[in-house]
Amino acid sequence: MSHDSHDMDMPDTVTSTEASASGSLDGDYDDAAGYYTPGAPLFDTKAPDVPIAERWQTRKFEARLVNPANRRKLSIIIVGTGLAGASAAATLGEAGYRVKSFCYQDSPRRAHSIAAQGGINAAKNYKEDGDSVHRLFYDTVKGGDYRSRESNVYRLAEVSTNIIDQCVAQGVPFAREYGGLLDNRSFGGVQVSRTFYARGQTGQQLLIGAYQALERQVAAGTVETFTRHEMLELITVDGKARGIVARDMVTGAIETHLADVVVLASGGYGNVFYLSTNAMGCNVTAAWRAHRKGAFMANPCYTQIHPTCIPVSGSHQSKLTLMSESLRNDGRIWVPKNQADCDKDPREIPEEDRDYYLERIYPSFGNLVPRDIASRAAKNVCDEGRGVGPEVDGVRRGVYLDFSAAIERLGKKGITEKYDNLFDMYERITGENPFEVPMRIYPAVHYVMGGLWVDYDLQSTIPGLFVTGEANFSDHGANRLGASALMQGLADGYFVLPHTIRDYLADGPFEEITEDHPAVVEARESVKSRIDHFLSVNGTRSVDSYHRELGNIMWEYCGMERTETGLKKAIDLIRSLKDDFYRNVKVLGSAETLNQSLEKAGRVADFFELGELMCIDALNRRESCGGHFRGESQTEDGEALRHDDEYAYVAAWEWAGEDSIPVLHKEDLVYTAIEMKQRSYK
Amino acid sequence: MNLTLKIWRQPDASSAGAMHTYELSDVSPDMSFLEMLDVLNEQLNEKGEEPIAFDSDCREGICGTCGLMINGDAHGPEVTTTCQLHMRSFKDGETITIEPWRSDAFPVVKDLIVDRSAFDRIIQQGGYISVNTGSAPEAHSVPVPRDDALRAFNVATCIGCGACVAACPNGSASLFMGAKITHLGELPQGQPERDTRVVNMVAQHDHEGFGGCTNIGACTAACPKEIPLDVISQLNKDLRTAIKHGH
Ligand SMILES: Cc1cc2nc3c(=O)[nH]c(=O)nc-3n(C[C@H](O)[C@H](O)[C@H](O)COP(=O)(O)OP(=O)(O)OC[C@H]3O[C@@H](n4cnc5c(N)ncnc54)[C@H](O)[C@@H]3O)c2cc1C
Ligand code: SF4
Ligand code: FES
């Protein structure tokens, strides 16, 4: 079968075992007993109780309005200038609110969204290939392995079309056909072409569009930007979010910013693994500080691992680079059959000594199996000792992605046209020319589906704290489809939040808070004392060395495959590493200047706590779903096995204090517009 | 590889800076340039010397955060960003000089980090198309000829790194500005504001203290995204047209 699969998905064609319902658990497991306290169930009370297709229209209508004259008096803090943050800041600025926008980079335009390559989905149905809002909704819920909230996903599909209109009007130079109309491609193995793209730089072009809209509002005086500012604490007053404490990363000044409402659009926390495809500065601090102040963290263990990244070349490695998954359309993945061949020149290994393991195990999908399956299979062959490339810490972690057959078929020119700069990028990083030697790839952490819990209004469990983009949990369930994160970020920022936030702001004007309010002083002082602590330990180990070690623990035990024993071990390891960190970290320099070690120390400190919670969440979820694979829950063929009877819920975790175990609140997932099915790729 | 590194160190914007010399051994040719600096920083931290501050984020050549003068070349010897430069481009035993971008409009913040906020202020003066969220027409209502879209895209790939300014003997930001003028000017959506855009952006550019363009071409040679020099001709043409229209 032909399958233009760039990203992971559950193609519609596979129906063999779909009818058989999910497996069920024999016996009552509570792997995480002792690691958490059960809490009250959680509900989304904001999605109107009407048929799914009417929910958003109804909610928009019900959400109260704010008189234009009053908007100027209402203030909004937005942390983050990626697609989710910049779009919201621009839109709310246009509406006339007073917006303060924060980012840790030196310009809003550099947020991590800039690095997204492949494209953005929208149910425009320009190709007349049967796409529709309902199909995009269906694909996304199914792709998320039935672990997302259907109301939110439906709305995402609904507003997706407006995004494209908006971006085109802003001057986003999407790819076009000869007739001047927009081009689409099929992405994520879905059977329709609904992905809009700007060569391999879609994220960049979309972000520049949002950034320009944001800067236009800066000139108009509605938005004020605070670059090189890092949010280090959330300020809550009487249970409501009322501001943030931020550090001016140049002068070191600890600043208080107060507002009527706070929005976190602070991105994902994949860097808890140390090595990931995320930018160096991506962190969980903004979200984690909010979590500690009462915002629940939902499904933190749901991590997406991308199969086609450039492998680690040595212990100096600082980050990993994604190679577009489209490469799997033409490249064949293999490793040597015999360990003895692993350090040989691949070109000298004869055909019969190669193991095209994906084609062997999954004959119908072959190299195009979904991301998680491809990733796990690569790990397995490397664990068996059949990996290729340089040995790092005694193991070769890489598999070949071989284009020789495709080069023969399409010619060098055909491949160049199709894969453009990818071959160059690979050569620049590895020093090897993939036209001559097969590429080497290995999976890497790429995206987190987990994040702060939000209701249909994108409001967290702290009133007045809204969360958008990758920082929230809502739309992708246990696995995200390719080209859907960009869609979600812009949907949230341009078209959802501006409507839902006004319902909250309609309660204004709010009580005036001053900088000497006890809650504000407390937040500021706690930030200062944390910073003082990091600088005063004066131990022996660098922040990076702790981060790397934490990353290794997470990757080993909370990565592609998770087991009860492994996770319990990881929790112990993380706890003692964290302990050691607070007693033995070495942060030089002062608090009053730009100090990158100090910045990293704060981020790593929060990663420890997050990492532990991820392990607890993974321990609790004794099922395999999407990007979460529990060794104990697989079919005889080693495929992921869901347990809908036990785990069709969102796990929302409440912080219970430094010395207490977290509280688990469950939001049951109810599907009215779609039927739950188990997937299969054999 | 063993290297001698001469690196600019400056505690903050108001203090004087100086070159410092460091020896670094066992550098792998597979390391990126910034990973080489990471390794040096780990060693400095170990020794009790404050690590060298330098900017980077994506380390994939797309965010535009990184940028160093390496042996006098913006982003070093290859046509790429500093983060995508690898040590295999250098020789064992080599001495490498590392400095921050040098330009009056980009003051040094610390060590190798500069302040490029002037670029944001130039964009604020018209580097956009005015369209409020929700007011956009259907995307297919205005077809764009494929070649125009392609040219717009090619110049829209500018990452705002500032290498063009650092490389230019006049410290001009004309390439950066020309890229934006051309990106928006190639598209039908960009036409209504075409005149005011160029006039206001150029005024801000000059106000920030960037120099004038004398067609040297060092900018294009340094640009990691290979933005062509003709965007500056486009910029000048648009400016002349705008003035003719009475702006
Ligand atoms: C290499 C790569 C390729 C990808 N390709 C695709 C693709 O093709 N299609 C797709 O749909 N998705 C893709 N994704 C995923 C997608 O890019 C991200 O999920 C999405 O861009 C996240 O957007 P965001 O606005 O939520 O956060 P981000 O863009 O990460 O922005 C976070 C913002 O928060 C700020 N911030 C964070 N913490 C703090 C703090 N403590 N204080 C102050 N500011 C803070 C940052 O400065 C930044 O401005 C890709 C991801 C990667 C890594
Ligand atoms: S024109 Fe080139 S060198 Fe100048 S800022 Fe843009 S990408 Fe950098
Ligand atoms: S760090 Fe992003 S371009 Fe170099």
GROMACS .gro file of C-alpha atoms in nm, chain A residues 87 90-91 94 104-112 114-117 124 126 162 164-183 196 198-201 204-205 208 211-213 215-219 225 227-228 250 277-282 313 316-322 425 427-432 493-495 540-545 548 586-590 593-597 600, chain B residues 11-12 28-32 34-36 38-39 41-42 44-60 62-66 78-81 84-86 88 109-110 113-117 119-121 123-150 152-162 176 180 183-184 187 189-190 193 225:
model
  204
   87SER     CA    1  -0.098   3.495   1.900
   90ALA     CA    2  -0.151   4.017   1.968
   91THR     CA    3  -0.521   3.933   1.967
   94GLU     CA    4  -0.602   4.430   1.938
  104TYR     CA    5   1.331   3.433   2.825
  105GLN     CA    6   1.489   3.484   2.481
  106ASP     CA    7   1.620   3.820   2.365
  107SER     CA    8   1.333   3.856   2.120
  108PRO     CA    9   0.980   3.715   2.110
  109ARG     CA   10   1.056   3.583   1.762
  110ARG     CA   11   1.296   3.321   1.896
  111ALA     CA   12   1.048   3.110   2.093
  112HIS     CA   13   1.086   2.742   2.034
  114ILE     CA   14   1.031   2.870   1.542
  115ALA     CA   15   1.192   2.527   1.505
  116ALA     CA   16   0.884   2.337   1.388
  117GLN     CA   17   0.944   2.200   1.043
  124LYS     CA   18  -1.002   2.322   0.469
  126TYR     CA   19  -0.912   2.224  -0.048
  162ASN     CA   20  -0.969   3.022   1.050
  164ILE     CA   21  -0.503   2.949   0.771
  165ASP     CA   22  -0.708   3.252   0.667
  166GLN     CA   23  -0.547   3.461   0.939
  167CYS     CA   24  -0.194   3.353   0.859
  168VAL     CA   25  -0.232   3.410   0.486
  169ALA     CA   26  -0.363   3.760   0.552
  170GLN     CA   27  -0.057   3.828   0.771
  171GLY     CA   28   0.171   3.738   0.482
  172VAL     CA   29   0.278   3.388   0.587
  173PRO     CA   30   0.434   3.254   0.265
  174PHE     CA   31   0.282   2.906   0.254
  175ALA     CA   32   0.374   2.681  -0.036
  176ARG     CA   33   0.152   2.736  -0.338
  177GLU     CA   34   0.061   2.556  -0.656
  178TYR     CA   35   0.118   2.698  -1.005
  179GLY     CA   36  -0.234   2.839  -1.012
  180GLY     CA   37  -0.151   3.049  -0.708
  181LEU     CA   38  -0.363   2.851  -0.464
  182LEU     CA   39  -0.232   2.695  -0.146
  183ASP     CA   40  -0.062   2.358  -0.165
  196PHE     CA   41  -0.022   2.351   0.500
  198ALA     CA   42   0.627   2.657   0.415
  199ARG     CA   43   0.902   2.426   0.298
  200GLY     CA   44   1.069   2.278   0.608
  201GLN     CA   45   1.019   2.597   0.806
  204GLN     CA   46   0.930   2.979   1.164
  205GLN     CA   47   0.691   3.139   0.918
  208ILE     CA   48   0.708   3.537   1.245
  211TYR     CA   49   0.548   3.797   1.621
  212GLN     CA   50   0.483   4.072   1.370
  213ALA     CA   51   0.123   4.101   1.486
  215GLU     CA   52   0.512   4.392   1.755
  216ARG     CA   53   0.238   4.586   1.579
  217GLN     CA   54   0.053   4.596   1.911
  218VAL     CA   55   0.369   4.702   2.090
  219ALA     CA   56   0.380   5.002   1.858
  225THR     CA   57   0.720   4.311   2.594
  227THR     CA   58   1.236   3.992   2.685
  228ARG     CA   59   1.516   3.816   2.873
  250VAL     CA   60   2.036   4.094   3.235
  277THR     CA   61   1.482   1.813   2.017
  278ASN     CA   62   1.369   2.109   2.227
  279ALA     CA   63   1.564   2.431   2.243
  280MET     CA   64   1.824   2.461   2.519
  281GLY     CA   65   1.612   2.694   2.730
  282CYS     CA   66   1.282   2.505   2.719
  313SER     CA   67   2.786   1.149   1.883
  316HIS     CA   68   2.952   1.639   2.485
  317GLN     CA   69   2.612   1.623   2.311
  318SER     CA   70   2.395   1.918   2.413
  319LYS     CA   71   2.079   1.859   2.215
  320LEU     CA   72   1.935   1.640   1.943
  321THR     CA   73   1.824   1.735   1.597
  322LEU     CA   74   1.509   1.611   1.437
  425MET     CA   75   2.169   1.938   0.745
  427GLU     CA   76   2.596   1.615   0.651
  428ARG     CA   77   2.670   1.937   0.836
  429ILE     CA   78   2.608   1.773   1.170
  430THR     CA   79   2.760   1.432   1.114
  431GLY     CA   80   3.020   1.501   0.848
  432GLU     CA   81   2.881   1.211   0.642
  493GLY     CA   82  -0.407   3.195   2.107
  494TYR     CA   83  -0.597   3.348   1.817
  495PHE     CA   84  -0.940   3.192   1.845
  540THR     CA   85   3.152   2.056   4.356
  541ARG     CA   86   2.922   1.963   4.065
  542SER     CA   87   2.796   2.178   3.780
  543VAL     CA   88   2.426   2.220   3.712
  544ASP     CA   89   2.468   2.057   3.372
  545SER     CA   90   2.616   1.744   3.522
  548ARG     CA   91   2.255   1.513   3.235
  586LYS     CA   92   2.824   2.466   4.221
  587VAL     CA   93   2.684   2.789   4.080
  588LEU     CA   94   2.940   3.065   4.034
  589GLY     CA   95   2.888   3.432   3.966
  590SER     CA   96   2.635   3.662   4.126
  593THR     CA   97   2.420   4.006   3.660
  594LEU     CA   98   2.343   3.784   3.368
  595ASN     CA   99   2.418   3.439   3.507
  596GLN     CA  100   2.340   3.140   3.289
  597SER     CA  101   2.440   2.880   3.549
  600LYS     CA  102   1.986   2.663   3.467
  693PRO     CA  103   3.140   4.155   3.299
  694ASP     CA  104   2.856   4.381   3.187
  710SER     CA  105   3.623   1.607   1.918
  711PRO     CA  106   3.575   1.711   1.555
  712ASP     CA  107   3.212   1.596   1.587
  713MET     CA  108   3.135   1.859   1.848
  714SER     CA  109   2.948   2.167   1.746
  716LEU     CA  110   2.894   2.573   2.099
  717GLU     CA  111   2.941   2.227   2.249
  718MET     CA  112   3.313   2.301   2.244
  720ASP     CA  113   3.013   2.408   2.679
  721VAL     CA  114   3.308   2.181   2.750
  723ASN     CA  115   3.266   2.622   3.053
  724GLU     CA  116   3.243   2.296   3.248
  726LEU     CA  117   3.606   2.676   3.406
  727ASN     CA  118   3.327   2.601   3.651
  728GLU     CA  119   3.536   2.318   3.790
  729LYS     CA  120   3.827   2.555   3.839
  730GLY     CA  121   3.611   2.816   4.006
  731GLU     CA  122   3.614   3.063   3.718
  732GLU     CA  123   3.278   3.194   3.604
  733PRO     CA  124   3.167   3.031   3.277
  734ILE     CA  125   3.168   3.240   2.958
  735ALA     CA  126   2.826   3.381   2.873
  736PHE     CA  127   2.711   3.323   2.516
  737ASP     CA  128   2.367   3.305   2.358
  738SER     CA  129   2.203   3.003   2.199
  739ASP     CA  130   1.867   2.832   2.209
  740CYS     CA  131   1.752   2.606   1.927
  741ARG     CA  132   2.102   2.496   1.824
  742GLU     CA  133   1.946   2.402   1.492
  744ILE     CA  134   1.663   2.852   1.299
  745CYS     CA  135   1.599   3.073   1.604
  746GLY     CA  136   1.874   3.325   1.534
  747THR     CA  137   1.984   3.343   1.897
  748CYS     CA  138   2.345   3.238   1.854
  760GLU     CA  139   3.112   2.825   0.686
  761VAL     CA  140   2.785   2.957   0.550
  762THR     CA  141   2.580   2.862   0.852
  763THR     CA  142   2.494   2.971   1.202
  766GLN     CA  143   2.558   2.457   1.323
  767LEU     CA  144   2.931   2.504   1.284
  768HIS     CA  145   3.129   2.196   1.382
  770ARG     CA  146   3.577   1.958   1.196
  791VAL     CA  147   2.545   4.276   2.750
  792LYS     CA  148   2.804   4.039   2.889
  795ILE     CA  149   2.615   3.837   2.438
  796VAL     CA  150   2.481   4.151   2.271
  797ASP     CA  151   2.153   4.339   2.278
  798ARG     CA  152   1.973   4.311   1.944
  799SER     CA  153   1.644   4.463   2.052
  801PHE     CA  154   1.569   4.469   1.535
  802ASP     CA  155   1.239   4.433   1.720
  803ARG     CA  156   1.194   4.810   1.718
  805ILE     CA  157   0.978   4.559   1.297
  806GLN     CA  158   0.747   4.758   1.524
  807GLN     CA  159   0.766   5.044   1.276
  808GLY     CA  160   0.593   4.855   0.997
  809GLY     CA  161   0.736   4.506   0.955
  810TYR     CA  162   0.387   4.356   0.949
  811ILE     CA  163   0.056   4.352   0.768
  812SER     CA  164  -0.223   4.514   0.966
  813VAL     CA  165  -0.493   4.255   1.000
  814ASN     CA  166  -0.671   4.199   1.328
  815THR     CA  167  -0.745   3.846   1.433
  816GLY     CA  168  -1.072   3.725   1.291
  817SER     CA  169  -1.095   3.983   1.015
  818ALA     CA  170  -0.909   3.784   0.751
  819PRO     CA  171  -1.080   3.688   0.426
  820GLU     CA  172  -1.092   3.325   0.315
  821ALA     CA  173  -0.739   3.215   0.233
  822HIS     CA  174  -0.815   3.127  -0.129
  823SER     CA  175  -0.983   3.456  -0.206
  824VAL     CA  176  -0.650   3.604  -0.315
  825PRO     CA  177  -0.433   3.370  -0.525
  826VAL     CA  178  -0.062   3.448  -0.515
  827PRO     CA  179   0.152   3.360  -0.817
  828ARG     CA  180   0.379   3.073  -0.720
  829ASP     CA  181   0.700   3.256  -0.806
  830ASP     CA  182   0.605   3.555  -0.592
  831ALA     CA  183   0.518   3.327  -0.304
  832LEU     CA  184   0.848   3.149  -0.347
  834ALA     CA  185   0.859   3.595  -0.046
  835PHE     CA  186   0.936   3.271   0.133
  836ASN     CA  187   1.303   3.271   0.041
  837VAL     CA  188   1.364   3.610   0.195
  838ALA     CA  189   1.128   3.545   0.486
  839THR     CA  190   1.372   3.280   0.604
  840CYS     CA  191   1.584   3.554   0.767
  841ILE     CA  192   1.640   3.450   1.128
  842GLY     CA  193   1.718   3.797   1.263
  843CYS     CA  194   2.059   3.689   1.388
  844GLY     CA  195   2.237   4.014   1.311
  858PHE     CA  196   1.777   4.242   0.748
  862LYS     CA  197   1.138   4.202   0.546
  865HIS     CA  198   0.894   3.942   0.196
  866LEU     CA  199   0.588   4.158   0.254
  869LEU     CA  200   0.267   3.953  -0.158
  871GLN     CA  201  -0.153   4.134   0.113
  872GLY     CA  202   0.149   4.357   0.173
  875GLU     CA  203   0.111   4.951   0.360
  907LYS     CA  204   2.030   3.204   0.525
   0.00000   0.00000   0.00000
